Amino acid sequence: MKVKVSRRATFNAAHRLHNNSWSDAKNKEIFGKCNNEYYHGHNYTLFTSVTGEVCKETGFVIDLGYLNNLVNGLIIDYLDHKNLNLEIIEFKDLNPTLENMLIVIYNKLREKIDGKYHLEVKLFETENNFAEISDR
């Protein structure tokens, strides 16, 4: 029997949605107020879920303390209170949309979480807007 365990974390970050190959008019048309040249910010909520077999020795699917340290070390410390466009290398040439942020976060975590586990990541940009990714 497989069990899914999850960890919630929060961070704040600023970004500007902008495509350098488009005109200013097209960027404003497509991205609206999210194209503000002075950036804008969000209070993000991240859910990281791991599914796997419960270990008979520990009773854990995965140690949630380990998952917490991994999420904090790889994601929260890296993104919190940052300007994604200016400070985060992955977004130098990649538009920091909710979807692209989710993919970057997922890839960082997937590298460090054993492949025997199913990984799901959900990122809320607002109460109403979120994206999720899963390796299933």
XYZ file of N, CA, C and O in Angstrom:
544
model
N 0.845 -1.174 0.000
C 0.000 0.000 0.000
C 0.892 1.241 0.000
O 1.859 1.324 0.736
N 0.551 2.206 -0.822
C 1.326 3.447 -0.908
C 0.608 4.557 -0.153
O -0.613 4.615 -0.121
N 1.418 5.423 0.446
C 0.908 6.544 1.226
C 1.567 7.819 0.696
O 2.754 7.824 0.375
N 0.782 8.895 0.649
C 1.312 10.196 0.242
C 1.437 11.078 1.471
O 0.480 11.216 2.237
N 2.619 11.682 1.658
C 2.851 12.650 2.727
C 3.221 13.980 2.071
O 3.820 14.011 0.997
N 2.842 15.066 2.732
C 3.042 16.384 2.133
C 3.613 17.359 3.140
O 3.386 17.243 4.345
N 4.305 18.337 2.602
C 4.891 19.410 3.399
C 4.517 20.744 2.761
O 4.593 20.893 1.548
N 4.071 21.697 3.573
C 3.702 23.033 3.109
C 4.808 24.003 3.488
O 5.356 23.940 4.588
N 5.116 24.934 2.575
C 6.110 25.978 2.841
C 5.652 27.253 2.137
O 4.861 27.197 1.188
N 6.148 28.381 2.603
C 5.776 29.656 1.986
C 7.030 30.477 1.706
O 8.054 30.326 2.384
N 6.923 31.336 0.697
C 7.992 32.287 0.410
C 7.396 33.477 -0.323
O 6.298 33.409 -0.860
N 8.132 34.554 -0.336
C 7.720 35.782 -1.019
C 8.754 36.064 -2.106
O 9.952 35.921 -1.860
N 8.292 36.494 -3.263
C 9.217 36.830 -4.344
C 8.554 37.818 -5.297
O 7.327 37.879 -5.404
N 9.397 38.584 -5.980
C 8.934 39.538 -6.974
C 9.337 39.051 -8.358
O 10.337 38.337 -8.519
N 8.559 39.446 -9.357
C 8.907 39.117 -10.729
C 8.206 40.057 -11.693
O 7.343 40.838 -11.312
N 8.615 39.957 -12.929
C 7.963 40.676 -14.023
C 7.801 39.685 -15.157
O 8.772 39.040 -15.581
N 6.582 39.540 -15.643
C 6.345 38.691 -16.799
C 6.620 39.519 -18.041
O 6.004 40.572 -18.255
N 7.575 39.054 -18.831
C 8.028 39.835 -19.973
C 8.737 38.925 -20.962
O 9.522 38.067 -20.569
N 8.441 39.128 -22.238
C 9.124 38.406 -23.309
C 9.955 39.429 -24.080
O 9.409 40.313 -24.740
N 11.269 39.319 -23.988
C 12.165 40.296 -24.603
C 12.046 40.370 -26.122
O 12.417 41.382 -26.712
N 11.535 39.340 -26.738
C 11.421 39.353 -28.199
C 10.135 40.038 -28.677
O 9.940 40.202 -29.875
N 9.288 40.436 -27.753
C 8.036 41.119 -28.096
C 8.175 42.619 -27.876
O 9.005 43.073 -27.077
N 7.288 43.364 -28.502
C 7.220 44.802 -28.277
C 6.637 45.070 -26.891
O 6.002 44.197 -26.285
N 6.852 46.312 -26.413
C 6.249 46.707 -25.129
C 4.735 46.587 -25.185
O 4.107 46.131 -24.220
N 4.160 46.958 -26.330
C 2.698 46.892 -26.479
C 2.192 45.457 -26.369
O 1.191 45.193 -25.698
N 2.885 44.523 -27.022
C 2.449 43.122 -26.963
C 2.621 42.563 -25.543
O 1.761 41.836 -25.046
N 3.724 42.898 -24.879
C 3.928 42.448 -23.507
C 2.814 42.957 -22.603
O 2.284 42.201 -21.789
N 2.435 44.206 -22.764
C 1.349 44.763 -21.936
C 0.023 44.099 -22.266
O -0.785 43.835 -21.386
N -0.197 43.802 -23.543
C -1.435 43.141 -23.955
C -1.537 41.737 -23.361
O -2.574 41.340 -22.844
N -0.456 40.981 -23.418
C -0.481 39.585 -22.971
C -0.387 39.477 -21.442
O -1.126 38.720 -20.817
N 0.508 40.223 -20.825
C 0.787 40.059 -19.401
C 0.115 41.097 -18.504
O 0.129 40.942 -17.278
N -0.459 42.139 -19.091
C -1.182 43.145 -18.313
C -0.348 43.731 -17.204
O 0.831 44.039 -17.383
N -0.957 43.865 -16.010
C -0.255 44.487 -14.889
C 0.928 43.658 -14.397
O 1.806 44.176 -13.717
N 0.984 42.401 -14.785
C 2.116 41.548 -14.407
C 3.378 41.906 -15.190
O 4.454 41.387 -14.923
N 3.236 42.803 -16.176
C 4.372 43.272 -16.965
C 4.947 44.570 -16.397
O 5.833 45.174 -16.987
N 4.530 44.983 -15.236
C 5.006 46.216 -14.614
C 6.532 46.262 -14.630
O 7.195 45.369 -14.091
N 7.092 47.301 -15.235
C 8.547 47.391 -15.358
C 9.247 47.468 -14.006
O 10.448 47.231 -13.908
N 8.520 47.807 -12.949
C 9.096 47.881 -11.608
C 8.823 46.614 -10.788
O 9.057 46.588 -9.591
N 8.289 45.594 -11.460
C 8.044 44.282 -10.860
C 6.825 44.308 -9.938
O 6.250 45.349 -9.687
N 6.440 43.159 -9.477
C 5.358 42.996 -8.505
C 5.637 41.703 -7.753
O 6.428 40.876 -8.203
N 4.998 41.528 -6.611
C 5.324 40.374 -5.788
C 4.123 39.526 -5.419
O 2.970 39.941 -5.569
N 4.433 38.339 -4.937
C 3.424 37.385 -4.479
C 3.912 36.713 -3.206
O 5.105 36.572 -2.974
N 2.948 36.256 -2.422
C 3.206 35.377 -1.286
C 2.865 33.970 -1.764
O 1.691 33.615 -1.871
N 3.877 33.203 -2.089
C 3.692 31.872 -2.658
C 3.520 30.827 -1.562
O 4.124 30.931 -0.489
N 2.716 29.817 -1.854
C 2.581 28.653 -0.984
C 2.934 27.425 -1.807
O 2.383 27.212 -2.896
N 3.853 26.636 -1.294
C 4.376 25.457 -1.980
C 4.006 24.200 -1.204
O 4.235 24.120 0.008
N 3.406 23.246 -1.897
C 3.126 21.937 -1.316
C 3.988 20.909 -2.033
O 3.945 20.810 -3.261
N 4.769 20.171 -1.263
C 5.604 19.105 -1.804
C 5.088 17.792 -1.237
O 5.004 17.634 -0.014
N 4.727 16.863 -2.127
C 4.171 15.577 -1.698
C 5.023 14.436 -2.235
O 5.452 14.463 -3.396
N 5.231 13.457 -1.392
C 5.994 12.263 -1.749
C 5.111 11.057 -1.467
O 4.525 10.944 -0.390
N 5.019 10.168 -2.440
C 4.226 8.945 -2.287
C 5.148 7.742 -2.382
O 6.027 7.688 -3.252
N 4.948 6.792 -1.483
C 5.750 5.576 -1.498
C 5.254 4.593 -0.459
O 4.235 4.817 0.206
N 5.990 3.525 -0.334
C 5.686 2.498 0.660
C 6.103 2.988 2.046
O 7.106 3.681 2.184
N 5.354 2.609 3.052
C 5.718 2.923 4.434
C 6.823 1.965 4.866
O 6.678 0.747 4.742
N 7.911 2.514 5.356
C 9.031 1.701 5.838
C 8.618 1.005 7.134
O 8.137 1.654 8.071
N 8.821 -0.310 7.198
C 8.437 -1.062 8.399
C 9.264 -0.673 9.606
O 8.776 -0.705 10.736
N 10.518 -0.293 9.401
C 11.397 0.042 10.520
C 11.083 1.413 11.118
O 11.145 1.593 12.332
N 10.780 2.405 10.266
C 10.577 3.775 10.767
C 9.113 4.161 10.871
O 8.758 5.060 11.639
N 8.274 3.539 10.057
C 6.880 3.949 9.972
C 6.676 5.152 9.065
O 5.579 5.668 8.954
N 7.749 5.602 8.409
C 7.705 6.750 7.507
C 7.628 6.297 6.056
O 8.191 5.268 5.695
N 7.021 7.123 5.230
C 7.237 7.030 3.784
C 8.588 7.681 3.515
O 9.466 7.105 2.890
N 8.721 8.901 4.001
C 9.976 9.659 3.956
C 9.992 10.499 5.216
O 8.938 10.927 5.700
N 11.149 10.730 5.770
C 11.267 11.556 6.969
C 10.861 12.984 6.608
O 11.492 13.629 5.774
N 9.771 13.482 7.201
C 9.297 14.829 6.899
C 10.287 15.902 7.340
O 10.315 16.991 6.764
N 11.121 15.606 8.309
C 12.193 16.531 8.683
C 13.198 16.673 7.551
O 13.650 17.772 7.231
N 13.539 15.542 6.933
C 14.431 15.567 5.775
C 13.794 16.337 4.627
O 14.440 17.187 4.005
N 12.511 16.074 4.353
C 11.813 16.775 3.280
C 11.760 18.272 3.573
O 11.993 19.093 2.676
N 11.492 18.648 4.807
C 11.476 20.046 5.207
C 12.834 20.701 4.947
O 12.913 21.790 4.376
N 13.906 20.048 5.372
C 15.249 20.596 5.164
C 15.582 20.718 3.684
O 16.212 21.693 3.259
N 15.151 19.755 2.904
C 15.392 19.776 1.464
C 14.652 20.944 0.810
O 15.249 21.717 0.049
N 13.376 21.087 1.118
C 12.572 22.172 0.544
C 13.128 23.525 0.979
O 13.293 24.434 0.158
N 13.451 23.656 2.262
C 13.994 24.932 2.745
C 15.345 25.244 2.122
O 15.592 26.367 1.690
N 16.208 24.248 2.055
C 17.555 24.466 1.539
C 17.606 24.719 0.044
O 18.345 25.590 -0.425
N 16.841 23.969 -0.716
C 16.886 24.081 -2.183
C 15.962 25.144 -2.748
O 16.267 25.738 -3.786
N 14.836 25.372 -2.089
C 13.804 26.220 -2.681
C 13.591 27.508 -1.884
O 13.775 28.606 -2.411
N 13.201 27.395 -0.640
C 12.817 28.569 0.127
C 14.007 29.514 0.298
O 13.909 30.706 -0.018
N 15.130 29.010 0.747
C 16.303 29.865 0.926
C 16.751 30.483 -0.398
O 17.287 31.585 -0.422
N 16.528 29.793 -1.478
C 16.946 30.236 -2.810
C 16.027 31.321 -3.385
O 16.495 32.259 -4.022
N 14.715 31.199 -3.146
C 13.746 32.087 -3.784
C 13.160 33.172 -2.874
O 12.684 34.199 -3.370
N 13.175 32.952 -1.579
C 12.470 33.861 -0.671
C 13.069 35.263 -0.678
O 14.286 35.444 -0.571
N 12.184 36.254 -0.813
C 12.544 37.677 -0.829
C 13.554 38.002 -1.926
O 14.474 38.796 -1.730
N 13.360 37.375 -3.082
C 14.228 37.616 -4.230
C 13.419 38.206 -5.368
O 12.210 38.028 -5.462
N 14.116 38.919 -6.242
C 13.561 39.338 -7.521
C 13.940 38.227 -8.492
O 15.124 38.059 -8.817
N 12.968 37.449 -8.907
C 13.245 36.264 -9.707
C 13.962 36.613 -11.007
O 14.891 35.909 -11.415
N 13.548 37.685 -11.666
C 14.153 38.076 -12.940
C 15.622 38.459 -12.785
O 16.432 38.176 -13.668
N 15.950 39.118 -11.694
C 17.287 39.687 -11.532
C 18.244 38.821 -10.715
O 19.458 38.906 -10.905
N 17.712 37.996 -9.820
C 18.580 37.281 -8.886
C 18.644 35.764 -9.071
O 19.525 35.121 -8.493
N 17.735 35.209 -9.835
C 17.674 33.746 -9.955
C 18.126 33.339 -11.352
O 17.507 33.697 -12.354
N 19.210 32.597 -11.413
C 19.863 32.257 -12.683
C 18.913 31.581 -13.675
O 18.970 31.850 -14.871
N 18.035 30.723 -13.182
C 17.126 30.014 -14.086
C 16.209 30.958 -14.856
O 15.710 30.603 -15.924
N 15.992 32.156 -14.315
C 15.062 33.082 -14.956
C 15.759 34.218 -15.708
O 15.121 35.175 -16.113
N 17.041 34.068 -15.943
C 17.748 35.064 -16.765
C 17.172 35.073 -18.181
O 17.033 36.128 -18.776
N 16.868 33.893 -18.719
C 16.324 33.775 -20.072
C 14.992 33.032 -20.105
O 14.538 32.643 -21.174
N 14.395 32.815 -18.955
C 13.137 32.087 -18.847
C 12.135 32.961 -18.104
O 12.428 33.435 -16.994
N 10.991 33.191 -18.708
C 9.970 34.038 -18.103
C 9.498 33.397 -16.788
O 9.081 32.230 -16.781
N 9.562 34.107 -15.662
C 9.221 33.503 -14.372
C 7.710 33.424 -14.123
O 7.187 33.934 -13.130
N 7.024 32.753 -15.023
C 5.595 32.505 -14.848
C 5.407 31.468 -13.748
O 6.350 30.761 -13.360
N 4.195 31.339 -13.288
C 3.870 30.317 -12.295
C 4.285 28.936 -12.805
O 4.885 28.146 -12.075
N 3.995 28.666 -14.056
C 4.303 27.356 -14.631
C 5.806 27.103 -14.690
O 6.282 26.017 -14.318
N 6.564 28.105 -15.139
C 8.015 27.935 -15.213
C 8.642 27.832 -13.832
O 9.595 27.070 -13.627
N 8.121 28.589 -12.878
C 8.610 28.468 -11.501
C 8.401 27.053 -10.985
O 9.287 26.463 -10.367
N 7.223 26.515 -11.246
C 6.902 25.163 -10.787
C 7.869 24.136 -11.374
O 8.354 23.260 -10.665
N 8.166 24.252 -12.651
C 9.088 23.313 -13.303
C 10.482 23.419 -12.700
O 11.132 22.401 -12.417
N 10.963 24.631 -12.467
C 12.277 24.821 -11.850
C 12.304 24.184 -10.463
O 13.242 23.452 -10.116
N 11.288 24.443 -9.668
C 11.213 23.877 -8.314
C 11.173 22.355 -8.373
O 11.913 21.667 -7.657
N 10.314 21.824 -9.224
C 10.191 20.369 -9.340
C 11.537 19.741 -9.699
O 11.952 18.752 -9.085
N 12.212 20.291 -10.694
C 13.487 19.713 -11.142
C 14.536 19.730 -10.040
O 15.293 18.761 -9.888
N 14.591 20.806 -9.264
C 15.544 20.875 -8.153
C 15.247 19.786 -7.112
O 16.160 19.139 -6.608
N 13.977 19.591 -6.804
C 13.605 18.573 -5.814
C 13.776 17.157 -6.368
O 14.249 16.263 -5.661
N 13.393 16.961 -7.615
C 13.462 15.618 -8.208
C 14.889 15.091 -8.202
O 15.124 13.897 -8.001
N 15.864 15.971 -8.394
C 17.275 15.564 -8.376
C 17.695 14.992 -7.033
O 18.606 14.179 -6.965
N 17.052 15.427 -5.956
C 17.473 15.050 -4.600
C 16.575 14.022 -3.924
O 16.928 13.517 -2.859
N 15.425 13.730 -4.522
C 14.509 12.762 -3.914
C 14.613 11.456 -4.686
O 14.467 11.428 -5.913
N 14.865 10.400 -3.969
C 15.048 9.065 -4.552
C 13.939 8.754 -5.550
O 12.757 8.996 -5.275
N 14.322 8.199 -6.695
C 13.388 7.859 -7.755
C 12.351 6.820 -7.372
O 11.363 6.645 -8.095
N 12.547 6.131 -6.242
C 11.538 5.150 -5.822
C 10.266 5.850 -5.339
O 9.229 5.225 -5.205
N 10.375 7.157 -5.085
C 9.228 7.927 -4.626
C 8.565 8.652 -5.781
O 9.240 9.164 -6.677
N 7.251 8.753 -5.720
C 6.471 9.580 -6.640
C 6.476 10.988 -6.053
O 6.229 11.169 -4.864
N 6.782 11.986 -6.876
C 6.873 13.370 -6.415
C 5.793 14.220 -7.061
O 5.601 14.161 -8.279
N 5.094 14.996 -6.248
C 4.110 15.967 -6.716
C 4.447 17.309 -6.081
O 4.763 17.368 -4.894
N 4.369 18.359 -6.877
C 4.622 19.697 -6.371
C 3.484 20.591 -6.831
O 3.089 20.566 -7.999
N 2.958 21.376 -5.902
C 1.879 22.322 -6.193
C 2.322 23.683 -5.687
O 2.785 23.798 -4.555
N 2.182 24.694 -6.544
C 2.592 26.041 -6.178
C 1.430 26.999 -6.363
O 0.874 27.111 -7.455
N 1.058 27.666 -5.264
C 0.015 28.691 -5.289
C 0.691 30.052 -5.415
O 1.556 30.399 -4.600
N 0.263 30.825 -6.411
C 0.739 32.194 -6.574
C -0.199 33.162 -5.837
O 0.239 34.175 -5.304
N -1.469 32.836 -5.843
C -2.496 33.563 -5.100
C -3.424 32.512 -4.504
O -3.256 31.311 -4.750
N -4.436 32.951 -3.785
C -5.419 32.004 -3.256
C -6.113 31.240 -4.377
O -6.554 30.109 -4.188
N -6.254 31.891 -5.529
C -7.040 31.320 -6.618
C -6.220 30.757 -7.769
O -6.759 30.026 -8.595
N -4.943 31.103 -7.863
C -4.113 30.665 -8.987
C -3.014 29.741 -8.506
O -2.195 30.120 -7.666
N -2.999 28.548 -9.064
C -1.945 27.597 -8.724
C -1.698 26.670 -9.897
O -2.488 26.569 -10.834
N -0.562 26.012 -9.836
C -0.186 25.015 -10.834
C 0.380 23.819 -10.095
O 0.888 23.940 -8.986
N 0.292 22.669 -10.743
C 0.862 21.472 -10.113
C 1.510 20.597 -11.161
O 1.148 20.629 -12.332
N 2.491 19.837 -10.699
C 3.245 18.938 -11.569
C 3.470 17.635 -10.816
O 3.580 17.636 -9.591
N 3.521 16.553 -11.561
C 3.667 15.239 -10.965
C 4.431 14.341 -11.910
O 4.353 14.520 -13.130
N 5.157 13.384 -11.376
C 5.880 12.468 -12.256
C 5.071 11.219 -12.580
O 5.602 10.228 -13.025
N 3.789 11.292 -12.400
C 2.898 10.187 -12.809
C 2.213 10.540 -14.082
O 1.832 11.618 -14.367
